[in-house]
CSV table of C-alpha atoms in Angstrom, one decimal:
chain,number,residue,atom,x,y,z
A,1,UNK,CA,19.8,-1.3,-17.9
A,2,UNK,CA,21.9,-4.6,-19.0
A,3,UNK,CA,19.3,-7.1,-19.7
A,4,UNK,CA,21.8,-9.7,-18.5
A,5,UNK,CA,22.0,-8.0,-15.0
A,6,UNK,CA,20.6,-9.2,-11.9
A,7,UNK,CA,19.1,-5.8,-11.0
A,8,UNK,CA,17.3,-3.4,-12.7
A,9,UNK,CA,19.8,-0.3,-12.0
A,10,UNK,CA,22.8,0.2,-9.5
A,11,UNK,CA,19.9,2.4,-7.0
A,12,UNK,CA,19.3,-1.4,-5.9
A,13,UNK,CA,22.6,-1.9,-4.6
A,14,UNK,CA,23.4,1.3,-3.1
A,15,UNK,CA,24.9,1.7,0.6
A,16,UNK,CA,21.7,2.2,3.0
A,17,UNK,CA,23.3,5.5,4.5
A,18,UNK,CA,23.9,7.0,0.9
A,19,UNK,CA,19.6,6.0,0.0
A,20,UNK,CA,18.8,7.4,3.2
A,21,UNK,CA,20.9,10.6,2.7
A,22,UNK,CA,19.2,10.7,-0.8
A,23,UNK,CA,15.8,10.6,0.4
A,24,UNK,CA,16.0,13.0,3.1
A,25,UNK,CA,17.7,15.5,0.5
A,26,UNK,CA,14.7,15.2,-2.1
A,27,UNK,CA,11.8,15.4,1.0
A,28,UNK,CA,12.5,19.2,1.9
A,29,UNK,CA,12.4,19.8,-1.7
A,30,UNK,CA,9.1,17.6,-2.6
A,31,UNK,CA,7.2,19.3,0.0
A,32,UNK,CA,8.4,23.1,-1.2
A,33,UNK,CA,6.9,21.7,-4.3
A,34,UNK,CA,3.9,20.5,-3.2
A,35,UNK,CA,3.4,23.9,-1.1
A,36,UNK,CA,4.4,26.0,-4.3
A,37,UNK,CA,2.3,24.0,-7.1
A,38,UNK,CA,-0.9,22.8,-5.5
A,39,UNK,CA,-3.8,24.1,-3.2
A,40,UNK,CA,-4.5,21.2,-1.5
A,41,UNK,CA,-0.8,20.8,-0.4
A,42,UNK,CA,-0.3,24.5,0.8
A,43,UNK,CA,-3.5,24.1,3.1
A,44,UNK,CA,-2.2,21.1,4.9
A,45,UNK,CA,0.9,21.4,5.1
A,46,UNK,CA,0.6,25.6,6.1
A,47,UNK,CA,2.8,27.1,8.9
A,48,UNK,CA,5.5,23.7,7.8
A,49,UNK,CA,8.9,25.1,6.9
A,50,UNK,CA,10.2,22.5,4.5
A,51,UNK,CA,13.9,23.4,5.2
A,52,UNK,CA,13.6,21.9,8.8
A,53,UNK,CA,12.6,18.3,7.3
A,54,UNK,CA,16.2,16.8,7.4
A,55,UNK,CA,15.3,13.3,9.0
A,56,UNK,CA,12.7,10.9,9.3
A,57,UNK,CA,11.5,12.6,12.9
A,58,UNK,CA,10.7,15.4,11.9
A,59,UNK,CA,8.7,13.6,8.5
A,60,UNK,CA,6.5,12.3,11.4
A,61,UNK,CA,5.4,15.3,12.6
A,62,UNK,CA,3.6,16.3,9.3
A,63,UNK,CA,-0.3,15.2,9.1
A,64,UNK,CA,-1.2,11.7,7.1
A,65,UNK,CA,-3.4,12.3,4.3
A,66,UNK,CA,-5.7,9.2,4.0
A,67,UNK,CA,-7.5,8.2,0.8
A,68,UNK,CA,-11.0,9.7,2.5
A,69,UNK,CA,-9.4,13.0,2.9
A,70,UNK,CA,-8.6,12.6,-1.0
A,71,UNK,CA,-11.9,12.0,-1.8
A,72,UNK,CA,-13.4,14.2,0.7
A,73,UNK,CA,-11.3,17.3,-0.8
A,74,UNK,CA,-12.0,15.9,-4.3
A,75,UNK,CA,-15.9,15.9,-4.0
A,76,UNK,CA,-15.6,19.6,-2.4
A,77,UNK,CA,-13.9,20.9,-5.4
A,78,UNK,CA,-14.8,19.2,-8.0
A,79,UNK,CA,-16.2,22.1,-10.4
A,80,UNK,CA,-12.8,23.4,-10.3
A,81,UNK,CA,-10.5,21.1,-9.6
A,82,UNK,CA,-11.1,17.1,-9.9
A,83,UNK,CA,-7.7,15.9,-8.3
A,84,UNK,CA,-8.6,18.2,-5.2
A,85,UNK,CA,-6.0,20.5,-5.5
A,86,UNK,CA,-3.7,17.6,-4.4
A,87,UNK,CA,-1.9,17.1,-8.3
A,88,UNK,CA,0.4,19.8,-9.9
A,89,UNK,CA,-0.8,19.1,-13.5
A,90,UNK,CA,-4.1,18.5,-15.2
A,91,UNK,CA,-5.1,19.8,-18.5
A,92,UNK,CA,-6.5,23.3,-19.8
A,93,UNK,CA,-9.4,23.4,-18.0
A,94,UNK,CA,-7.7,23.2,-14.6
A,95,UNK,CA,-5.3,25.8,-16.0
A,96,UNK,CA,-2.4,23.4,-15.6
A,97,UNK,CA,-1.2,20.8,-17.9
A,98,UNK,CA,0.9,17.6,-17.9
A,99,UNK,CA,-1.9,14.8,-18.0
A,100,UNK,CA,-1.2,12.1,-20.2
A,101,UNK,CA,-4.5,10.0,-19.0
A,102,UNK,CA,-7.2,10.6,-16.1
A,103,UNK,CA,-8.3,7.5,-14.0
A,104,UNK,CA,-11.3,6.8,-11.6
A,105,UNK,CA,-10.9,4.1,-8.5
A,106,UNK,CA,-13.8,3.0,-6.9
A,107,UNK,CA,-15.3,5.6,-4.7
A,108,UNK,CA,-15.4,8.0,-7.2
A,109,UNK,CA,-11.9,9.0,-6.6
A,110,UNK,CA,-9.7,10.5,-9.6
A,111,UNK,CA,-5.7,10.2,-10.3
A,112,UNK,CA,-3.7,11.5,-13.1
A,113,UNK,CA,-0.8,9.7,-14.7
A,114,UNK,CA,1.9,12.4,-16.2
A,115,UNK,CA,3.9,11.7,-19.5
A,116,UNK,CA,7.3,10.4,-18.1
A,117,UNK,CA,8.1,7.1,-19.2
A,118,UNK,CA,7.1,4.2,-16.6
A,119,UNK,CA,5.2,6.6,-14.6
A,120,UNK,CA,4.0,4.3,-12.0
A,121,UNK,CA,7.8,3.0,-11.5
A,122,UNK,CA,6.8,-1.0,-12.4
A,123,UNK,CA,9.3,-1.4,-14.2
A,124,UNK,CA,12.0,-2.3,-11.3
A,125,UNK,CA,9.0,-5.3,-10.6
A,126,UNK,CA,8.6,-6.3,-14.0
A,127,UNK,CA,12.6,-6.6,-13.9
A,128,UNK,CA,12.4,-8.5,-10.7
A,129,UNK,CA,9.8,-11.2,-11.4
A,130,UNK,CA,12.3,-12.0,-14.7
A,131,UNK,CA,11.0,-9.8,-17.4
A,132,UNK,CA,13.5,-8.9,-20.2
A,133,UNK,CA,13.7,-7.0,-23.3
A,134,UNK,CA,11.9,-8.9,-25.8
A,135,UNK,CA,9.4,-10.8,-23.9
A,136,UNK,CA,5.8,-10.7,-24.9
A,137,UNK,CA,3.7,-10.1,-21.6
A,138,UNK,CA,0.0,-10.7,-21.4
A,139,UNK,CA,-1.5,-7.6,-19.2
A,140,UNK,CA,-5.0,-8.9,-18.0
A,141,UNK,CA,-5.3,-5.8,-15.5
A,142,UNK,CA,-8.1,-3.5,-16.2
A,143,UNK,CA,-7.6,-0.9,-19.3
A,144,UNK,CA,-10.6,1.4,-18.7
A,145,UNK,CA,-11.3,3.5,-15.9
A,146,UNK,CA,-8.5,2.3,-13.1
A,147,UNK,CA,-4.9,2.3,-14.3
A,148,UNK,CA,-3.6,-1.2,-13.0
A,149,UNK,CA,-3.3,-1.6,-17.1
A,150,UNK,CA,-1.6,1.1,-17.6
A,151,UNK,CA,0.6,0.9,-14.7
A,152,UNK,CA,1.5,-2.5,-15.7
A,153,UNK,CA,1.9,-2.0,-19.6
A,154,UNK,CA,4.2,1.1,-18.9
A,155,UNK,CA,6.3,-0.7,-17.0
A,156,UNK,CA,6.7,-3.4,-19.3
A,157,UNK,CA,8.0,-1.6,-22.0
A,158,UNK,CA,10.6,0.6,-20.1
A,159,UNK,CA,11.9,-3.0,-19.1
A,160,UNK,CA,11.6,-3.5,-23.6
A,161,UNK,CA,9.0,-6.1,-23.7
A,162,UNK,CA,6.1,-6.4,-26.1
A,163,UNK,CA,2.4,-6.1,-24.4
A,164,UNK,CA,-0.9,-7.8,-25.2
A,165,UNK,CA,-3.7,-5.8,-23.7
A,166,UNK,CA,-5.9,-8.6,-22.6
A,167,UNK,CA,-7.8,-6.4,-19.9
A,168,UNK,CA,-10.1,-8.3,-17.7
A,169,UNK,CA,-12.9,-10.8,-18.3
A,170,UNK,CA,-13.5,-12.7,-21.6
A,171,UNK,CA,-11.8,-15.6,-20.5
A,172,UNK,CA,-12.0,-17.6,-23.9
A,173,UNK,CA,-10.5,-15.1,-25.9
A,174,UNK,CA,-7.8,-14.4,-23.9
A,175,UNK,CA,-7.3,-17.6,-23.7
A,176,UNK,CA,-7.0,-18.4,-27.6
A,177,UNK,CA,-5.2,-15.7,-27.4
A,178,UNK,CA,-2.5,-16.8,-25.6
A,179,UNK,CA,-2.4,-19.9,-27.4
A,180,UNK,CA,-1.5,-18.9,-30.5
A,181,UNK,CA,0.6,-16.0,-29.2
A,182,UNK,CA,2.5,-18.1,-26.5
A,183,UNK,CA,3.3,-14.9,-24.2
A,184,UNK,CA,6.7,-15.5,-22.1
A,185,UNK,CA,4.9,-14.0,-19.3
A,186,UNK,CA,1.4,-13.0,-17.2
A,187,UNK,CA,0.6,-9.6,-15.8
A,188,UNK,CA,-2.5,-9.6,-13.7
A,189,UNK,CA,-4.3,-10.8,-10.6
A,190,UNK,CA,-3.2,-14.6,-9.8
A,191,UNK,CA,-6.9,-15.4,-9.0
A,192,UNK,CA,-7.6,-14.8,-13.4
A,193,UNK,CA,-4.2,-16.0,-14.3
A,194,UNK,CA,-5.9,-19.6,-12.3
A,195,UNK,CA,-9.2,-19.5,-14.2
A,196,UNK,CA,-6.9,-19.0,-17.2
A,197,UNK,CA,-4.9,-22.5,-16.8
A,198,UNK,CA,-7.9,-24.2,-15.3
A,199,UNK,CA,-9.7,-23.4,-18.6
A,200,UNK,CA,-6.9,-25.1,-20.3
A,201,UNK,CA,-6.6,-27.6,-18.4
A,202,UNK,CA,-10.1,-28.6,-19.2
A,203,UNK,CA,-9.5,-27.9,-23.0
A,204,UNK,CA,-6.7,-30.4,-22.6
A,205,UNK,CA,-4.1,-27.6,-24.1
A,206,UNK,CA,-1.0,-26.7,-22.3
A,207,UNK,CA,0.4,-23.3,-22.1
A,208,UNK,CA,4.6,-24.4,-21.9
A,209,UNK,CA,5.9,-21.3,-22.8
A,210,UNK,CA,4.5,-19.6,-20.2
A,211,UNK,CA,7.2,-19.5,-17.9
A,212,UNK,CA,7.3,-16.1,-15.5
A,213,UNK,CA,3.9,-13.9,-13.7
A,214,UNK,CA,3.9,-10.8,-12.0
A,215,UNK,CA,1.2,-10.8,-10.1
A,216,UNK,CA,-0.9,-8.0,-7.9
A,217,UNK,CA,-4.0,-6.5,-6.7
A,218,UNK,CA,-4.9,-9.3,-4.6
A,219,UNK,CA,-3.1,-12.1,-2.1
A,220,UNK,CA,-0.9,-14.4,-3.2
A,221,UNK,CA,-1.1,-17.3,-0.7
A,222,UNK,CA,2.2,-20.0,-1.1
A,223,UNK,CA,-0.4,-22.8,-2.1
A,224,UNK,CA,-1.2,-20.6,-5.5
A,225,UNK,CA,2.4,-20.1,-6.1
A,226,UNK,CA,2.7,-23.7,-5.6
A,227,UNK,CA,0.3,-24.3,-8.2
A,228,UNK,CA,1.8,-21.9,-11.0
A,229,UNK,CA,5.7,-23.5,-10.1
A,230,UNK,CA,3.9,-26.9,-10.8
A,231,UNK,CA,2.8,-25.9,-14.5
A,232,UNK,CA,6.2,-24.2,-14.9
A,233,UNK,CA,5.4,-20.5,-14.1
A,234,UNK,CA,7.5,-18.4,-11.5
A,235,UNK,CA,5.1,-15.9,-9.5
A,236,UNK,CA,6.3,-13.1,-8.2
A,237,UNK,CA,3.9,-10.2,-6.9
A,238,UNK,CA,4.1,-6.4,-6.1
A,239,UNK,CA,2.4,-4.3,-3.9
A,240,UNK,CA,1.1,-0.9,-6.1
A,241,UNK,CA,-1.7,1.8,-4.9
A,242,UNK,CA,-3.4,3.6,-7.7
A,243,UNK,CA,-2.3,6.5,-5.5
A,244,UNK,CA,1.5,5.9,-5.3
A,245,UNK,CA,2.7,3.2,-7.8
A,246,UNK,CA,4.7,0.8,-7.1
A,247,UNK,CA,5.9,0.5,-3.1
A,248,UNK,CA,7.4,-2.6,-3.0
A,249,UNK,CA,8.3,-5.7,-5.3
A,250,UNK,CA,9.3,-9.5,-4.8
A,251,UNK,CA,12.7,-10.9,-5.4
A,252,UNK,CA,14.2,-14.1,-6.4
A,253,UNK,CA,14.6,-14.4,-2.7
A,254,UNK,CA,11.3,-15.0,-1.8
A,255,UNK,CA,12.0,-13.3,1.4
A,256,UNK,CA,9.3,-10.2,2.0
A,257,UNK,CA,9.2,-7.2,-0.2
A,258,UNK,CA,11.8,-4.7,-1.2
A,259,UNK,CA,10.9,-1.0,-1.2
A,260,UNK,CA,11.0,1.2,-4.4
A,261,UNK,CA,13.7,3.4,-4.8
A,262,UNK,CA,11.5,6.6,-5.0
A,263,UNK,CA,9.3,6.0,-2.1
A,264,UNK,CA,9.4,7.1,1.3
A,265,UNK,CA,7.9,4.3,3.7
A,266,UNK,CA,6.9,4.3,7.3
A,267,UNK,CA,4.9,2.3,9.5
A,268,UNK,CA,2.6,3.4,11.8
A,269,UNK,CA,0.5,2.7,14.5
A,270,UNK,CA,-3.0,2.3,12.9
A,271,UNK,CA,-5.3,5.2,14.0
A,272,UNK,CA,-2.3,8.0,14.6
A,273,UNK,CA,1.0,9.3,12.9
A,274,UNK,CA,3.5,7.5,14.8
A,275,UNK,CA,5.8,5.5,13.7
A,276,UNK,CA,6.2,1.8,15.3
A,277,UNK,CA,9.6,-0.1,16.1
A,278,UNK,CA,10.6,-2.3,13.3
A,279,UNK,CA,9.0,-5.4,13.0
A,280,UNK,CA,5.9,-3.9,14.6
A,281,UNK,CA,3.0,-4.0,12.5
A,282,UNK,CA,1.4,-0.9,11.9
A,283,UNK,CA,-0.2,1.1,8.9
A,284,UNK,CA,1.8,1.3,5.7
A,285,UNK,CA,2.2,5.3,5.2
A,286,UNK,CA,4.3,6.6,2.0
A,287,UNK,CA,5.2,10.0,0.4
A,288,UNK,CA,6.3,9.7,-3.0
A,289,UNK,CA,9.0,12.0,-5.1
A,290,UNK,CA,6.5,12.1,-7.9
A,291,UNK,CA,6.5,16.1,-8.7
A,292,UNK,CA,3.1,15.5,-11.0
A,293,UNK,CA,1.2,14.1,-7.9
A,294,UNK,CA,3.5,14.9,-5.0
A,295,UNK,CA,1.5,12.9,-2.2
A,296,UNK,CA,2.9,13.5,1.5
A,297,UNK,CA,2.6,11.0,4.6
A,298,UNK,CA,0.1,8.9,2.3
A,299,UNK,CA,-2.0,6.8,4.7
A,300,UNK,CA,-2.7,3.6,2.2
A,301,UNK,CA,-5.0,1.9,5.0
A,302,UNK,CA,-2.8,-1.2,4.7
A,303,UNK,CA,-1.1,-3.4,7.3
A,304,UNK,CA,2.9,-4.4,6.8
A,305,UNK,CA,5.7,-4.5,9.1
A,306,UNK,CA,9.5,-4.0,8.1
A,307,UNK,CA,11.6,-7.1,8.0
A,308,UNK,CA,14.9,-7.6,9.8
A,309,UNK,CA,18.6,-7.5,7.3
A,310,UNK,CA,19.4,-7.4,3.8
A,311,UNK,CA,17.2,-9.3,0.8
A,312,UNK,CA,20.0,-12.1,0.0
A,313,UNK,CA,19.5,-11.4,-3.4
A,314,UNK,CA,22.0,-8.3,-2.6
A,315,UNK,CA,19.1,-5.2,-2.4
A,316,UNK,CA,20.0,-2.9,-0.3
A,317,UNK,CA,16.5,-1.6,0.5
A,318,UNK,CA,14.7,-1.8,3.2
A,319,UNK,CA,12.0,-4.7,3.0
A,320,UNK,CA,8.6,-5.5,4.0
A,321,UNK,CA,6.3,-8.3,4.9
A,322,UNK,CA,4.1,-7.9,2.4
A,323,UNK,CA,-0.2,-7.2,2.8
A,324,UNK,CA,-0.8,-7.9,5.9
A,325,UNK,CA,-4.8,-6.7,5.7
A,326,UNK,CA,-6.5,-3.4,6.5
A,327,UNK,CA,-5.7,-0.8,8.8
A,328,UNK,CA,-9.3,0.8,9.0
A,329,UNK,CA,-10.5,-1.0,11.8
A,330,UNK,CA,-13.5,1.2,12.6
A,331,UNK,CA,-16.4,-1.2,13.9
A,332,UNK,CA,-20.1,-0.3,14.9
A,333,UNK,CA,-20.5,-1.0,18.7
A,334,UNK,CA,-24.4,-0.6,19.9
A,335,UNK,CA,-25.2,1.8,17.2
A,336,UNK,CA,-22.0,3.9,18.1
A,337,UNK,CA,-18.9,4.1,15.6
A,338,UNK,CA,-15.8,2.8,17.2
A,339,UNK,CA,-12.8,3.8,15.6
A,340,UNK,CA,-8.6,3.0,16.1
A,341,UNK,CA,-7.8,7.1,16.1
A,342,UNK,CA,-10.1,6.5,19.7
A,343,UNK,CA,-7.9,3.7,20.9
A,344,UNK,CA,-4.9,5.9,20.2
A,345,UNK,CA,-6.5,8.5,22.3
A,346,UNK,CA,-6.9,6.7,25.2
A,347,UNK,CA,-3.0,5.6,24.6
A,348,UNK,CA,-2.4,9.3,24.6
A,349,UNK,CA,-4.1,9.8,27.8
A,350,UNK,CA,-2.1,7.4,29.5
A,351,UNK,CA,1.3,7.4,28.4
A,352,UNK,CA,1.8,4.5,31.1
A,353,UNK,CA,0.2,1.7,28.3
A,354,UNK,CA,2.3,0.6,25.9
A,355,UNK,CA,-0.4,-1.0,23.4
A,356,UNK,CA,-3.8,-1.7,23.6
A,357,UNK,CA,-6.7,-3.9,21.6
A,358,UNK,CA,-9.9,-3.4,21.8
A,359,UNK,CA,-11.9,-6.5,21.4
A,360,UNK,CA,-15.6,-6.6,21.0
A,361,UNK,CA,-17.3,-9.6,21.9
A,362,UNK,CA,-20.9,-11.6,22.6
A,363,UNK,CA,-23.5,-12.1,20.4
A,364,UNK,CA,-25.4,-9.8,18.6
A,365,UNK,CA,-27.3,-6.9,20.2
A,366,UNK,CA,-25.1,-7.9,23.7
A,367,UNK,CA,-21.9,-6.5,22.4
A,368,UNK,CA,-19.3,-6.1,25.1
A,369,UNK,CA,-16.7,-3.8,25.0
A,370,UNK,CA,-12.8,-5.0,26.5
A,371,UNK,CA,-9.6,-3.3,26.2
A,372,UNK,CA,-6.5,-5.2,26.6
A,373,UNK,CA,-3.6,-2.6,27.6
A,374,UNK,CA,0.4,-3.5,28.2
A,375,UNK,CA,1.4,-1.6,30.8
A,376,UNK,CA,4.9,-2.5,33.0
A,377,UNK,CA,3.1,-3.4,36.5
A,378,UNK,CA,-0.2,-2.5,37.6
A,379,UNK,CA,-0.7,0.9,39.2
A,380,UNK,CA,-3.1,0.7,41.8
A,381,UNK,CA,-6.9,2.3,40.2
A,382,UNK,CA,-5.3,2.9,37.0
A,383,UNK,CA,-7.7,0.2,34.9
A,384,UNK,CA,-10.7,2.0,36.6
A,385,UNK,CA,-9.0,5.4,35.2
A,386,UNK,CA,-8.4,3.8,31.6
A,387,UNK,CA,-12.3,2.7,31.2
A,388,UNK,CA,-13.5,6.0,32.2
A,389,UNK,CA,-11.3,7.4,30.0
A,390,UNK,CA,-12.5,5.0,26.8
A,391,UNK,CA,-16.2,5.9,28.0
A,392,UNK,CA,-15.5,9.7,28.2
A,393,UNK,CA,-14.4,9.1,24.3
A,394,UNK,CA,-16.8,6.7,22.5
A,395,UNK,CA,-19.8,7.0,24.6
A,396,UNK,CA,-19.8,3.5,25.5
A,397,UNK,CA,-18.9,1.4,28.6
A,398,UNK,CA,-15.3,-0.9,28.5
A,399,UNK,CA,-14.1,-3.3,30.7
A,400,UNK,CA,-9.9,-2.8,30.7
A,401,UNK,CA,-7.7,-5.9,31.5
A,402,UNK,CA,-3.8,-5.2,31.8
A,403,UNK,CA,-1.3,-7.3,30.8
A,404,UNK,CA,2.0,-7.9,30.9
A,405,UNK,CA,4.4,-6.1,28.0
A,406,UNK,CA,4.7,-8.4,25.0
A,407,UNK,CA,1.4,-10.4,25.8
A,408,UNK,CA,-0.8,-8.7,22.5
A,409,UNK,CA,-0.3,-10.2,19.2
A,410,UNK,CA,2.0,-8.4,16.9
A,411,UNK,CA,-0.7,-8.5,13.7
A,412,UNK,CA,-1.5,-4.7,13.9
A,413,UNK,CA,-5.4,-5.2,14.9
A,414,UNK,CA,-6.2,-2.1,16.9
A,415,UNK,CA,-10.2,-2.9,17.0
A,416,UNK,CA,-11.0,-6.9,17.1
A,417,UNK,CA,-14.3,-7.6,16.1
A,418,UNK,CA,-15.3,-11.1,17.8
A,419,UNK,CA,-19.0,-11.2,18.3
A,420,UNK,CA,-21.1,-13.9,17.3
A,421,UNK,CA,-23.2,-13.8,14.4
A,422,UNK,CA,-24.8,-17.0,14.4
């Protein structure tokens, strides 16, 4: 890594075809080793011959794992194993070992982060938002329990800067703290690093040398970012799972996100496994190369699409929107749980519709039940066909409308909730 350099390592600039080719080398031998070093893996992924996955086609045809399924597997076997059989190491008492630190996300759900250096892979982020060796970051992400400090503070130093654990909360101290400091740089949610300046706004002290943020864990809307270039500080944000690490980073663009190098990424449509056309939003789905925690078709319940062209900043990698909200879209319908897997169904039933919504509407205790479907034309009988079919599958009665190809919004929403509450 030159310091100097405009990219963290030459992965960033690599032909497309050669990453591709890369990828699709390591996948046949991540999911041997997923098969070969943990329970969990060789029961879902049994009968799969990991020799035949050669291209992204035949990635699809694999199961996505979702974090429920995590947890769900977790709880189950828990006395013996609390990563669910899902990681490779653990410590003596799992007769495995490896595990440099255990953490807990909310749910209950547990993740272990091995001993190789940046272990979350931040580091290409923290190189992104302008980070170099030498720099003194403030890390305000949590320290205890989750590891967004830890995945942060790692990747700091592999990029050779100097970290001050601030964690979260105790806004005065961290404050003081980073006035007599002067970090070059934030690491934390923007939402804190804005309490932080707004407190020092109203102490009539100025933070000047903070010049650079990488922020995460939350949205970054422009009119923050606006606020932060006005006191001098360049955000940048990443998006991370506790699961996964780092997926994809900001550039000096300002142009979507830029996948990680080590990452797998699809889209899908929410509900299912199948992969949308670019520029479709759809469920972001990743399986990582990490051989400590090797997770396969990960489901991270979060909306994206993939962007058109190259990042003009001269990344290679394929990029992102960004967050674009949540793909779990299950919603309660006259006591009945409606969820997108049962829209996807009905797709599945009628290969004629192209993409379908399902809106709820009225008020409360009147809900009404309508699904929108593309479909080329309008065979005679085939709406009355489509509603029996949604009724046959949640129990409840639909009204169908179809519509003309193109006519749905391209925002992902399988399920729209728009009853009245008032």
């Amino acid at each position: 890594m030159n310091d100097s350099a405009e990219f963290y390592d030459a992965l960033e600039t690599r032909d497309p075809q050669q990453r591709e080719e890369a990828l699709l080398q390591a996948l046949p031998k991540q999911v041997a080793h997923a098969q070969r070093s943990t329970t969990a893996w060789a029961r879902r992924l049994a009968g799969i011959d990991p020799r035949e996955l050669t291209s992204r086609a035949a990635l699809a045809r694999l199961p996505v794992t979702r974090k429920h399924d995590l947890a769900e597997e977790q709880k189950a076997h828990r006395a013996s194993d609390p990563f669910g059989g899902f990681a490779a190491i653990g410590w003596r008492a799992m007769r495995a070992s490896g595990a440099l630190r255990v953490f807990q996300s909310p749910g209950g759900l547990y993740e272990p982060e091995g001993g190789v250096p940046d272990y979350w892979r931040i580091a290409r982020a923290v190189y992104a938002a302008r980070f170099r060796r030498g720099d003194l970051a403030h890390n305000s992400f949590s320290y205890h329990l989750t590891p967004a400090g830890s995945m942060m503070e790692t990747g700091a130093h592999a990029v050779g800067c100097t970290v001050f654990p601030g964690g979260v909360g105790n806004t005065e101290l961290q404050l003081q703290a980073m006035l007599d400091l002067r970090p070059d740089g934030y690491l934390g949610t923007p939402s804190f690093l804005k309490i932080l300046l707004d407190k020092a706004d109203a102490m009539g002290r100025a933070l000047p040398h903070l010049r650079k943020a990488l922020v995460s864990g939350e949205a970054f809307p422009p009119s923050l970012r606006q606020a932060f270039a006005a006191r001098g500080i360049d955000g940048y944000q990443c998006y991370a799972t506790a699961d996964v690490g780092l997926i994809a980073y900001e550039t000096a663009a300002r142009e979507g996100l830029v996948l990680d190098e080590q990452v797998i990424v699809e889209i899908v449509r929410p509900g299912t496994g199948d992969p949308v056309p670019d520029g479709e939003v759809g469920e972001v789905v990743v399986t990582t190369l990490n051989p400590d925690y090797p997770l396969v078709r990960f489901g991270t319940g979060d909306l994206s699409a993939v962007l058109p062209g190259r990042c003009p900043t001269g990344r290679t990698n394929t990029r992102i929107r960004g967050w674009m909200g949540r793909a779990d879209q299950t919603t309660k319908v006259r006591g009945m749980f409606v969820h997108p897997s049962q829209v996807a169904d009905v797709l599945a039933r009628h290969p004629e519709l192209r993409r379908a919504r399902l809106v709820v509407s009225g008020a409360v205790a009147q809900d009404r039940m309508t699904l929108h479907a593309e479909v080329e034309g309008a065979p005679e009988g085939l709406a009355l066909r489509v509603a029996e079919t949604v009724r046959e599958i949640t129990k409840l009665r639909c009204e169908v409308q179809l519509v003309s190809p193109g006519t749905l919004p391209n925002d992902g929403k399988v399920i729209e909730d728009a009853r009245r509450y008032d």
